[in-house]
Amino acid sequence: MLRYTLMRLGIFVGCLGVVWGLVYSGVAPRGLGDSNGMWVVLLSLVISAPISFVVLRKERDRASIQVAERVDRMKSNLEANRNQEDGADDAARAQGQAS
């Protein structure tokens, strides 16, 4: 997941650099007043999102498989702990009834 996040951040930073260059060279329009920085960041986000969606598809699928495996492992561990507690509780009750 960290690898995917870093790759996505890298694409955003690349888009930010390109958009910044285009805005300050006059090819792309500048923002109004002091909003130029916000304009550059927002435009970079809008451009980097579809690029990340297409370019990082395999990495995103790999990350989702890892997350799903981790969730399944945690669920099985939780179920095993629950069964272990139930067994210990049943044994304690059986021992208490025998006394």
PDB file of N, CA and C in Angstrom:
ATOM      1  N   MET A   1       0.831  -1.187   0.000  1.00  0.00           N
ATOM      2  CA  MET A   1       0.000   0.000   0.000  1.00  0.00           C
ATOM      3  C   MET A   1       0.881   1.258   0.000  1.00  0.00           C
ATOM      4  N   LEU A   2       1.989   1.194   0.720  1.00  0.00           N
ATOM      5  CA  LEU A   2       2.900   2.337   0.756  1.00  0.00           C
ATOM      6  C   LEU A   2       3.478   2.609  -0.636  1.00  0.00           C
ATOM      7  N   ARG A   3       3.798   1.532  -1.349  1.00  0.00           N
ATOM      8  CA  ARG A   3       4.349   1.692  -2.696  1.00  0.00           C
ATOM      9  C   ARG A   3       3.337   2.383  -3.611  1.00  0.00           C
ATOM     10  N   TYR A   4       2.088   1.952  -3.558  1.00  0.00           N
ATOM     11  CA  TYR A   4       1.038   2.566  -4.381  1.00  0.00           C
ATOM     12  C   TYR A   4       0.873   4.040  -4.025  1.00  0.00           C
ATOM     13  N   THR A   5       0.862   4.350  -2.737  1.00  0.00           N
ATOM     14  CA  THR A   5       0.702   5.736  -2.300  1.00  0.00           C
ATOM     15  C   THR A   5       1.859   6.605  -2.789  1.00  0.00           C
ATOM     16  N   LEU A   6       3.069   6.082  -2.687  1.00  0.00           N
ATOM     17  CA  LEU A   6       4.229   6.846  -3.155  1.00  0.00           C
ATOM     18  C   LEU A   6       4.213   7.039  -4.668  1.00  0.00           C
ATOM     19  N   MET A   7       3.772   6.023  -5.392  1.00  0.00           N
ATOM     20  CA  MET A   7       3.675   6.163  -6.848  1.00  0.00           C
ATOM     21  C   MET A   7       2.612   7.197  -7.220  1.00  0.00           C
ATOM     22  N   ARG A   8       1.502   7.175  -6.497  1.00  0.00           N
ATOM     23  CA  ARG A   8       0.438   8.145  -6.764  1.00  0.00           C
ATOM     24  C   ARG A   8       0.918   9.566  -6.445  1.00  0.00           C
ATOM     25  N   LEU A   9       1.645   9.705  -5.343  1.00  0.00           N
ATOM     26  CA  LEU A   9       2.204  11.005  -4.981  1.00  0.00           C
ATOM     27  C   LEU A   9       3.212  11.470  -6.024  1.00  0.00           C
ATOM     28  N   GLY A  10       4.002  10.548  -6.558  1.00  0.00           N
ATOM     29  CA  GLY A  10       4.963  10.896  -7.601  1.00  0.00           C
ATOM     30  C   GLY A  10       4.285  11.416  -8.859  1.00  0.00           C
ATOM     31  N   ILE A  11       3.180  10.784  -9.240  1.00  0.00           N
ATOM     32  CA  ILE A  11       2.436  11.255 -10.413  1.00  0.00           C
ATOM     33  C   ILE A  11       1.871  12.650 -10.153  1.00  0.00           C
ATOM     34  N   PHE A  12       1.361  12.869  -8.935  1.00  0.00           N
ATOM     35  CA  PHE A  12       0.835  14.195  -8.604  1.00  0.00           C
ATOM     36  C   PHE A  12       1.935  15.250  -8.653  1.00  0.00           C
ATOM     37  N   VAL A  13       3.089  14.942  -8.087  1.00  0.00           N
ATOM     38  CA  VAL A  13       4.193  15.913  -8.077  1.00  0.00           C
ATOM     39  C   VAL A  13       4.654  16.202  -9.509  1.00  0.00           C
ATOM     40  N   GLY A  14       4.690  15.177 -10.350  1.00  0.00           N
ATOM     41  CA  GLY A  14       5.046  15.393 -11.754  1.00  0.00           C
ATOM     42  C   GLY A  14       4.045  16.306 -12.444  1.00  0.00           C
ATOM     43  N   CYS A  15       2.764  16.053 -12.216  1.00  0.00           N
ATOM     44  CA  CYS A  15       1.722  16.913 -12.804  1.00  0.00           C
ATOM     45  C   CYS A  15       1.813  18.326 -12.248  1.00  0.00           C
ATOM     46  N   LEU A  16       2.112  18.438 -10.971  1.00  0.00           N
ATOM     47  CA  LEU A  16       2.254  19.748 -10.350  1.00  0.00           C
ATOM     48  C   LEU A  16       3.375  20.540 -11.023  1.00  0.00           C
ATOM     49  N   GLY A  17       4.484  19.872 -11.266  1.00  0.00           N
ATOM     50  CA  GLY A  17       5.598  20.544 -11.945  1.00  0.00           C
ATOM     51  C   GLY A  17       5.244  20.981 -13.351  1.00  0.00           C
ATOM     52  N   VAL A  18       4.568  20.119 -14.087  1.00  0.00           N
ATOM     53  CA  VAL A  18       4.179  20.458 -15.461  1.00  0.00           C
ATOM     54  C   VAL A  18       3.178  21.605 -15.469  1.00  0.00           C
ATOM     55  N   VAL A  19       2.150  21.523 -14.618  1.00  0.00           N
ATOM     56  CA  VAL A  19       1.132  22.581 -14.581  1.00  0.00           C
ATOM     57  C   VAL A  19       1.752  23.894 -14.127  1.00  0.00           C
ATOM     58  N   TRP A  20       2.619  23.842 -13.127  1.00  0.00           N
ATOM     59  CA  TRP A  20       3.293  25.054 -12.655  1.00  0.00           C
ATOM     60  C   TRP A  20       4.076  25.696 -13.797  1.00  0.00           C
ATOM     61  N   GLY A  21       4.795  24.859 -14.549  1.00  0.00           N
ATOM     62  CA  GLY A  21       5.563  25.385 -15.681  1.00  0.00           C
ATOM     63  C   GLY A  21       4.669  25.996 -16.745  1.00  0.00           C
ATOM     64  N   LEU A  22       3.540  25.339 -17.026  1.00  0.00           N
ATOM     65  CA  LEU A  22       2.616  25.866 -18.045  1.00  0.00           C
ATOM     66  C   LEU A  22       1.963  27.171 -17.609  1.00  0.00           C
ATOM     67  N   VAL A  23       1.619  27.267 -16.317  1.00  0.00           N
ATOM     68  CA  VAL A  23       0.972  28.489 -15.815  1.00  0.00           C
ATOM     69  C   VAL A  23       1.960  29.651 -15.813  1.00  0.00           C
ATOM     70  N   TYR A  24       3.156  29.403 -15.344  1.00  0.00           N
ATOM     71  CA  TYR A  24       4.114  30.501 -15.258  1.00  0.00           C
ATOM     72  C   TYR A  24       4.753  30.855 -16.601  1.00  0.00           C
ATOM     73  N   SER A  25       4.632  29.971 -17.597  1.00  0.00           N
ATOM     74  CA  SER A  25       5.110  30.335 -18.935  1.00  0.00           C
ATOM     75  C   SER A  25       4.013  31.019 -19.745  1.00  0.00           C
ATOM     76  N   GLY A  26       2.782  31.024 -19.212  1.00  0.00           N
ATOM     77  CA  GLY A  26       1.695  31.717 -19.876  1.00  0.00           C
ATOM     78  C   GLY A  26       0.853  30.836 -20.780  1.00  0.00           C
ATOM     79  N   VAL A  27       1.171  29.561 -20.886  1.00  0.00           N
ATOM     80  CA  VAL A  27       0.402  28.657 -21.744  1.00  0.00           C
ATOM     81  C   VAL A  27      -0.966  28.365 -21.120  1.00  0.00           C
ATOM     82  N   ALA A  28      -0.993  28.129 -19.821  1.00  0.00           N
ATOM     83  CA  ALA A  28      -2.249  27.890 -19.098  1.00  0.00           C
ATOM     84  C   ALA A  28      -2.615  29.175 -18.350  1.00  0.00           C
ATOM     85  N   PRO A  29      -3.904  29.412 -18.138  1.00  0.00           N
ATOM     86  CA  PRO A  29      -4.304  30.665 -17.468  1.00  0.00           C
ATOM     87  C   PRO A  29      -3.917  30.682 -15.993  1.00  0.00           C
ATOM     88  N   ARG A  30      -3.651  31.874 -15.504  1.00  0.00           N
ATOM     89  CA  ARG A  30      -3.339  32.053 -14.083  1.00  0.00           C
ATOM     90  C   ARG A  30      -4.627  32.164 -13.282  1.00  0.00           C
ATOM     91  N   GLY A  31      -4.522  31.906 -11.974  1.00  0.00           N
ATOM     92  CA  GLY A  31      -5.669  32.068 -11.094  1.00  0.00           C
ATOM     93  C   GLY A  31      -5.937  33.538 -10.830  1.00  0.00           C
ATOM     94  N   LEU A  32      -7.057  33.829 -10.236  1.00  0.00           N
ATOM     95  CA  LEU A  32      -7.416  35.216  -9.931  1.00  0.00           C
ATOM     96  C   LEU A  32      -6.736  35.672  -8.648  1.00  0.00           C
ATOM     97  N   GLY A  33      -6.042  36.771  -8.688  1.00  0.00           N
ATOM     98  CA  GLY A  33      -5.423  37.357  -7.502  1.00  0.00           C
ATOM     99  C   GLY A  33      -4.429  36.417  -6.844  1.00  0.00           C
ATOM    100  N   ASP A  34      -4.648  36.167  -5.553  1.00  0.00           N
ATOM    101  CA  ASP A  34      -3.738  35.318  -4.777  1.00  0.00           C
ATOM    102  C   ASP A  34      -4.071  33.836  -4.889  1.00  0.00           C
ATOM    103  N   SER A  35      -5.037  33.471  -5.692  1.00  0.00           N
ATOM    104  CA  SER A  35      -5.461  32.076  -5.778  1.00  0.00           C
ATOM    105  C   SER A  35      -4.646  31.266  -6.785  1.00  0.00           C
ATOM    106  N   ASN A  36      -3.589  31.813  -7.304  1.00  0.00           N
ATOM    107  CA  ASN A  36      -2.824  31.111  -8.332  1.00  0.00           C
ATOM    108  C   ASN A  36      -2.257  29.789  -7.815  1.00  0.00           C
ATOM    109  N   GLY A  37      -1.724  29.766  -6.611  1.00  0.00           N
ATOM    110  CA  GLY A  37      -1.184  28.521  -6.047  1.00  0.00           C
ATOM    111  C   GLY A  37      -2.253  27.453  -5.908  1.00  0.00           C
ATOM    112  N   MET A  38      -3.417  27.858  -5.422  1.00  0.00           N
ATOM    113  CA  MET A  38      -4.523  26.912  -5.278  1.00  0.00           C
ATOM    114  C   MET A  38      -4.968  26.411  -6.651  1.00  0.00           C
ATOM    115  N   TRP A  39      -4.987  27.275  -7.638  1.00  0.00           N
ATOM    116  CA  TRP A  39      -5.364  26.908  -8.999  1.00  0.00           C
ATOM    117  C   TRP A  39      -4.419  25.844  -9.544  1.00  0.00           C
ATOM    118  N   VAL A  40      -3.133  26.031  -9.339  1.00  0.00           N
ATOM    119  CA  VAL A  40      -2.133  25.082  -9.835  1.00  0.00           C
ATOM    120  C   VAL A  40      -2.309  23.730  -9.155  1.00  0.00           C
ATOM    121  N   VAL A  41      -2.516  23.722  -7.835  1.00  0.00           N
ATOM    122  CA  VAL A  41      -2.691  22.466  -7.091  1.00  0.00           C
ATOM    123  C   VAL A  41      -3.963  21.747  -7.533  1.00  0.00           C
ATOM    124  N   LEU A  42      -5.070  22.465  -7.642  1.00  0.00           N
ATOM    125  CA  LEU A  42      -6.328  21.838  -8.048  1.00  0.00           C
ATOM    126  C   LEU A  42      -6.253  21.289  -9.473  1.00  0.00           C
ATOM    127  N   LEU A  43      -5.671  22.050 -10.368  1.00  0.00           N
ATOM    128  CA  LEU A  43      -5.526  21.576 -11.741  1.00  0.00           C
ATOM    129  C   LEU A  43      -4.634  20.333 -11.793  1.00  0.00           C
ATOM    130  N   SER A  44      -3.596  20.308 -10.977  1.00  0.00           N
ATOM    131  CA  SER A  44      -2.715  19.137 -10.907  1.00  0.00           C
ATOM    132  C   SER A  44      -3.462  17.919 -10.381  1.00  0.00           C
ATOM    133  N   LEU A  45      -4.311  18.110  -9.369  1.00  0.00           N
ATOM    134  CA  LEU A  45      -5.113  17.001  -8.845  1.00  0.00           C
ATOM    135  C   LEU A  45      -6.058  16.447  -9.902  1.00  0.00           C
ATOM    136  N   VAL A  46      -6.702  17.345 -10.639  1.00  0.00           N
ATOM    137  CA  VAL A  46      -7.658  16.916 -11.667  1.00  0.00           C
ATOM    138  C   VAL A  46      -6.942  16.159 -12.785  1.00  0.00           C
ATOM    139  N   ILE A  47      -5.756  16.565 -13.128  1.00  0.00           N
ATOM    140  CA  ILE A  47      -5.011  15.899 -14.195  1.00  0.00           C
ATOM    141  C   ILE A  47      -4.401  14.586 -13.714  1.00  0.00           C
ATOM    142  N   SER A  48      -3.884  14.561 -12.483  1.00  0.00           N
ATOM    143  CA  SER A  48      -3.197  13.354 -11.996  1.00  0.00           C
ATOM    144  C   SER A  48      -4.153  12.221 -11.638  1.00  0.00           C
ATOM    145  N   ALA A  49      -5.396  12.515 -11.300  1.00  0.00           N
ATOM    146  CA  ALA A  49      -6.334  11.460 -10.907  1.00  0.00           C
ATOM    147  C   ALA A  49      -6.592  10.456 -12.031  1.00  0.00           C
ATOM    148  N   PRO A  50      -6.979  10.897 -13.233  1.00  0.00           N
ATOM    149  CA  PRO A  50      -7.191   9.883 -14.284  1.00  0.00           C
ATOM    150  C   PRO A  50      -5.904   9.204 -14.739  1.00  0.00           C
ATOM    151  N   ILE A  51      -4.788   9.925 -14.691  1.00  0.00           N
ATOM    152  CA  ILE A  51      -3.514   9.305 -15.050  1.00  0.00           C
ATOM    153  C   ILE A  51      -3.192   8.188 -14.065  1.00  0.00           C
ATOM    154  N   SER A  52      -3.353   8.454 -12.774  1.00  0.00           N
ATOM    155  CA  SER A  52      -3.112   7.435 -11.749  1.00  0.00           C
ATOM    156  C   SER A  52      -4.060   6.262 -11.909  1.00  0.00           C
ATOM    157  N   PHE A  53      -5.312   6.544 -12.238  1.00  0.00           N
ATOM    158  CA  PHE A  53      -6.309   5.493 -12.392  1.00  0.00           C
ATOM    159  C   PHE A  53      -5.902   4.511 -13.484  1.00  0.00           C
ATOM    160  N   VAL A  54      -5.371   5.027 -14.589  1.00  0.00           N
ATOM    161  CA  VAL A  54      -4.992   4.169 -15.719  1.00  0.00           C
ATOM    162  C   VAL A  54      -3.619   3.542 -15.502  1.00  0.00           C
ATOM    163  N   VAL A  55      -2.646   4.347 -15.129  1.00  0.00           N
ATOM    164  CA  VAL A  55      -1.262   3.876 -15.055  1.00  0.00           C
ATOM    165  C   VAL A  55      -1.038   2.923 -13.882  1.00  0.00           C
ATOM    166  N   LEU A  56      -1.694   3.164 -12.757  1.00  0.00           N
ATOM    167  CA  LEU A  56      -1.449   2.364 -11.552  1.00  0.00           C
ATOM    168  C   LEU A  56      -2.487   1.267 -11.339  1.00  0.00           C
ATOM    169  N   ARG A  57      -3.170   0.850 -12.378  1.00  0.00           N
ATOM    170  CA  ARG A  57      -4.221  -0.169 -12.235  1.00  0.00           C
ATOM    171  C   ARG A  57      -3.671  -1.469 -11.648  1.00  0.00           C
ATOM    172  N   LYS A  58      -2.563  -1.974 -12.167  1.00  0.00           N
ATOM    173  CA  LYS A  58      -1.995  -3.233 -11.660  1.00  0.00           C
ATOM    174  C   LYS A  58      -1.528  -3.089 -10.217  1.00  0.00           C
ATOM    175  N   GLU A  59      -0.908  -1.976  -9.917  1.00  0.00           N
ATOM    176  CA  GLU A  59      -0.434  -1.748  -8.548  1.00  0.00           C
ATOM    177  C   GLU A  59      -1.609  -1.635  -7.575  1.00  0.00           C
ATOM    178  N   ARG A  60      -2.684  -0.989  -8.007  1.00  0.00           N
ATOM    179  CA  ARG A  60      -3.873  -0.857  -7.165  1.00  0.00           C
ATOM    180  C   ARG A  60      -4.510  -2.220  -6.917  1.00  0.00           C
ATOM    181  N   ASP A  61      -4.562  -3.056  -7.945  1.00  0.00           N
ATOM    182  CA  ASP A  61      -5.101  -4.402  -7.782  1.00  0.00           C
ATOM    183  C   ASP A  61      -4.246  -5.228  -6.831  1.00  0.00           C
ATOM    184  N   ARG A  62      -2.936  -5.102  -6.956  1.00  0.00           N
ATOM    185  CA  ARG A  62      -2.022  -5.820  -6.065  1.00  0.00           C
ATOM    186  C   ARG A  62      -2.208  -5.359  -4.617  1.00  0.00           C
ATOM    187  N   ALA A  63      -2.356  -4.074  -4.420  1.00  0.00           N
ATOM    188  CA  ALA A  63      -2.546  -3.544  -3.066  1.00  0.00           C
ATOM    189  C   ALA A  63      -3.885  -4.005  -2.488  1.00  0.00           C
ATOM    190  N   SER A  64      -4.927  -4.035  -3.313  1.00  0.00           N
ATOM    191  CA  SER A  64      -6.234  -4.463  -2.801  1.00  0.00           C
ATOM    192  C   SER A  64      -6.220  -5.938  -2.435  1.00  0.00           C
ATOM    193  N   ILE A  65      -5.470  -6.763  -3.168  1.00  0.00           N
ATOM    194  CA  ILE A  65      -5.348  -8.178  -2.816  1.00  0.00           C
ATOM    195  C   ILE A  65      -4.638  -8.323  -1.475  1.00  0.00           C
ATOM    196  N   GLN A  66      -3.594  -7.542  -1.251  1.00  0.00           N
ATOM    197  CA  GLN A  66      -2.874  -7.599   0.023  1.00  0.00           C
ATOM    198  C   GLN A  66      -3.767  -7.171   1.174  1.00  0.00           C
ATOM    199  N   VAL A  67      -4.559  -6.133   0.967  1.00  0.00           N
ATOM    200  CA  VAL A  67      -5.460  -5.669   2.022  1.00  0.00           C
ATOM    201  C   VAL A  67      -6.524  -6.724   2.300  1.00  0.00           C
ATOM    202  N   ALA A  68      -7.076  -7.334   1.250  1.00  0.00           N
ATOM    203  CA  ALA A  68      -8.097  -8.366   1.434  1.00  0.00           C
ATOM    204  C   ALA A  68      -7.525  -9.578   2.166  1.00  0.00           C
ATOM    205  N   GLU A  69      -6.295  -9.973   1.829  1.00  0.00           N
ATOM    206  CA  GLU A  69      -5.660 -11.091   2.528  1.00  0.00           C
ATOM    207  C   GLU A  69      -5.440 -10.764   3.994  1.00  0.00           C
ATOM    208  N   ARG A  70      -5.029  -9.552   4.280  1.00  0.00           N
ATOM    209  CA  ARG A  70      -4.807  -9.153   5.667  1.00  0.00           C
ATOM    210  C   ARG A  70      -6.120  -9.162   6.453  1.00  0.00           C
ATOM    211  N   VAL A  71      -7.192  -8.679   5.840  1.00  0.00           N
ATOM    212  CA  VAL A  71      -8.504  -8.676   6.503  1.00  0.00           C
ATOM    213  C   VAL A  71      -8.965 -10.104   6.756  1.00  0.00           C
ATOM    214  N   ASP A  72      -8.801 -10.988   5.773  1.00  0.00           N
ATOM    215  CA  ASP A  72      -9.189 -12.388   5.954  1.00  0.00           C
ATOM    216  C   ASP A  72      -8.381 -13.049   7.068  1.00  0.00           C
ATOM    217  N   ARG A  73      -7.090 -12.755   7.124  1.00  0.00           N
ATOM    218  CA  ARG A  73      -6.234 -13.315   8.171  1.00  0.00           C
ATOM    219  C   ARG A  73      -6.664 -12.812   9.551  1.00  0.00           C
ATOM    220  N   MET A  74      -6.992 -11.539   9.640  1.00  0.00           N
ATOM    221  CA  MET A  74      -7.438 -10.982  10.921  1.00  0.00           C
ATOM    222  C   MET A  74      -8.771 -11.593  11.337  1.00  0.00           C
ATOM    223  N   LYS A  75      -9.682 -11.803  10.373  1.00  0.00           N
ATOM    224  CA  LYS A  75     -10.968 -12.432  10.686  1.00  0.00           C
ATOM    225  C   LYS A  75     -10.775 -13.851  11.188  1.00  0.00           C
ATOM    226  N   SER A  76      -9.878 -14.609  10.548  1.00  0.00           N
ATOM    227  CA  SER A  76      -9.648 -15.987  10.987  1.00  0.00           C
ATOM    228  C   SER A  76      -8.990 -16.020  12.364  1.00  0.00           C
ATOM    229  N   ASN A  77      -8.083 -15.093  12.634  1.00  0.00           N
ATOM    230  CA  ASN A  77      -7.477 -15.013  13.969  1.00  0.00           C
ATOM    231  C   ASN A  77      -8.513 -14.654  15.020  1.00  0.00           C
ATOM    232  N   LEU A  78      -9.396 -13.744  14.694  1.00  0.00           N
ATOM    233  CA  LEU A  78     -10.447 -13.358  15.628  1.00  0.00           C
ATOM    234  C   LEU A  78     -11.381 -14.529  15.901  1.00  0.00           C
ATOM    235  N   GLU A  79     -11.735 -15.264  14.862  1.00  0.00           N
ATOM    236  CA  GLU A  79     -12.605 -16.432  15.029  1.00  0.00           C
ATOM    237  C   GLU A  79     -11.918 -17.512  15.856  1.00  0.00           C
ATOM    238  N   ALA A  80     -10.616 -17.717  15.633  1.00  0.00           N
ATOM    239  CA  ALA A  80      -9.872 -18.702  16.423  1.00  0.00           C
ATOM    240  C   ALA A  80      -9.835 -18.288  17.894  1.00  0.00           C
ATOM    241  N   ASN A  81      -9.638 -17.019  18.161  1.00  0.00           N
ATOM    242  CA  ASN A  81      -9.634 -16.536  19.543  1.00  0.00           C
ATOM    243  C   ASN A  81     -11.005 -16.705  20.178  1.00  0.00           C
ATOM    244  N   ARG A  82     -12.052 -16.424  19.418  1.00  0.00           N
ATOM    245  CA  ARG A  82     -13.407 -16.587  19.921  1.00  0.00           C
ATOM    246  C   ARG A  82     -13.693 -18.039  20.279  1.00  0.00           C
ATOM    247  N   ASN A  83     -13.273 -18.960  19.398  1.00  0.00           N
ATOM    248  CA  ASN A  83     -13.480 -20.389  19.653  1.00  0.00           C
ATOM    249  C   ASN A  83     -12.678 -20.860  20.855  1.00  0.00           C
ATOM    250  N   GLN A  84     -11.478 -20.326  21.013  1.00  0.00           N
ATOM    251  CA  GLN A  84     -10.637 -20.692  22.149  1.00  0.00           C
ATOM    252  C   GLN A  84     -11.272 -20.212  23.454  1.00  0.00           C
ATOM    253  N   GLU A  85     -11.810 -18.998  23.450  1.00  0.00           N
ATOM    254  CA  GLU A  85     -12.477 -18.481  24.645  1.00  0.00           C
ATOM    255  C   GLU A  85     -13.734 -19.269  24.955  1.00  0.00           C
ATOM    256  N   ASP A  86     -14.485 -19.644  23.914  1.00  0.00           N
ATOM    257  CA  ASP A  86     -15.693 -20.437  24.131  1.00  0.00           C
ATOM    258  C   ASP A  86     -15.352 -21.793  24.723  1.00  0.00           C
ATOM    259  N   GLY A  87     -14.270 -22.399  24.244  1.00  0.00           N
ATOM    260  CA  GLY A  87     -13.850 -23.704  24.769  1.00  0.00           C
ATOM    261  C   GLY A  87     -13.431 -23.602  26.227  1.00  0.00           C
ATOM    262  N   ALA A  88     -12.685 -22.559  26.565  1.00  0.00           N
ATOM    263  CA  ALA A  88     -12.253 -22.367  27.949  1.00  0.00           C
ATOM    264  C   ALA A  88     -13.450 -22.086  28.852  1.00  0.00           C
ATOM    265  N   ASP A  89     -14.409 -21.305  28.364  1.00  0.00           N
ATOM    266  CA  ASP A  89     -15.616 -20.993  29.138  1.00  0.00           C
ATOM    267  C   ASP A  89     -16.455 -22.242  29.362  1.00  0.00           C
ATOM    268  N   ASP A  90     -16.616 -23.051  28.320  1.00  0.00           N
ATOM    269  CA  ASP A  90     -17.381 -24.300  28.450  1.00  0.00           C
ATOM    270  C   ASP A  90     -16.713 -25.254  29.430  1.00  0.00           C
ATOM    271  N   ALA A  91     -15.380 -25.326  29.377  1.00  0.00           N
ATOM    272  CA  ALA A  91     -14.658 -26.204  30.302  1.00  0.00           C
ATOM    273  C   ALA A  91     -14.811 -25.721  31.737  1.00  0.00           C
ATOM    274  N   ALA A  92     -14.776 -24.406  31.940  1.00  0.00           N
ATOM    275  CA  ALA A  92     -14.930 -23.862  33.291  1.00  0.00           C
ATOM    276  C   ALA A  92     -16.335 -24.117  33.825  1.00  0.00           C
ATOM    277  N   ARG A  93     -17.325 -23.985  32.966  1.00  0.00           N
ATOM    278  CA  ARG A  93     -18.718 -24.239  33.391  1.00  0.00           C
ATOM    279  C   ARG A  93     -18.924 -25.722  33.711  1.00  0.00           C
ATOM    280  N   ALA A  94     -18.345 -26.587  32.887  1.00  0.00           N
ATOM    281  CA  ALA A  94     -18.476 -28.017  33.135  1.00  0.00           C
ATOM    282  C   ALA A  94     -17.795 -28.411  34.441  1.00  0.00           C
ATOM    283  N   GLN A  95     -16.677 -27.803  34.738  1.00  0.00           N
ATOM    284  CA  GLN A  95     -15.956 -28.086  35.965  1.00  0.00           C
ATOM    285  C   GLN A  95     -16.732 -27.542  37.166  1.00  0.00           C
ATOM    286  N   GLY A  96     -17.377 -26.372  36.998  1.00  0.00           N
ATOM    287  CA  GLY A  96     -18.172 -25.777  38.080  1.00  0.00           C
ATOM    288  C   GLY A  96     -19.413 -26.593  38.371  1.00  0.00           C
ATOM    289  N   GLN A  97     -20.026 -27.215  37.387  1.00  0.00           N
ATOM    290  CA  GLN A  97     -21.211 -28.036  37.585  1.00  0.00           C
ATOM    291  C   GLN A  97     -20.850 -29.366  38.209  1.00  0.00           C
ATOM    292  N   ALA A  98     -19.646 -29.856  37.962  1.00  0.00           N
ATOM    293  CA  ALA A  98     -19.228 -31.141  38.521  1.00  0.00           C
ATOM    294  C   ALA A  98     -18.923 -31.018  40.018  1.00  0.00           C
ATOM    295  N   SER A  99     -18.609 -29.842  40.486  1.00  0.00           N
ATOM    296  CA  SER A  99     -18.238 -29.666  41.904  1.00  0.00           C
ATOM    297  C   SER A  99     -19.411 -29.710  42.823  1.00  0.00           C
TER     298      SER A  99
END
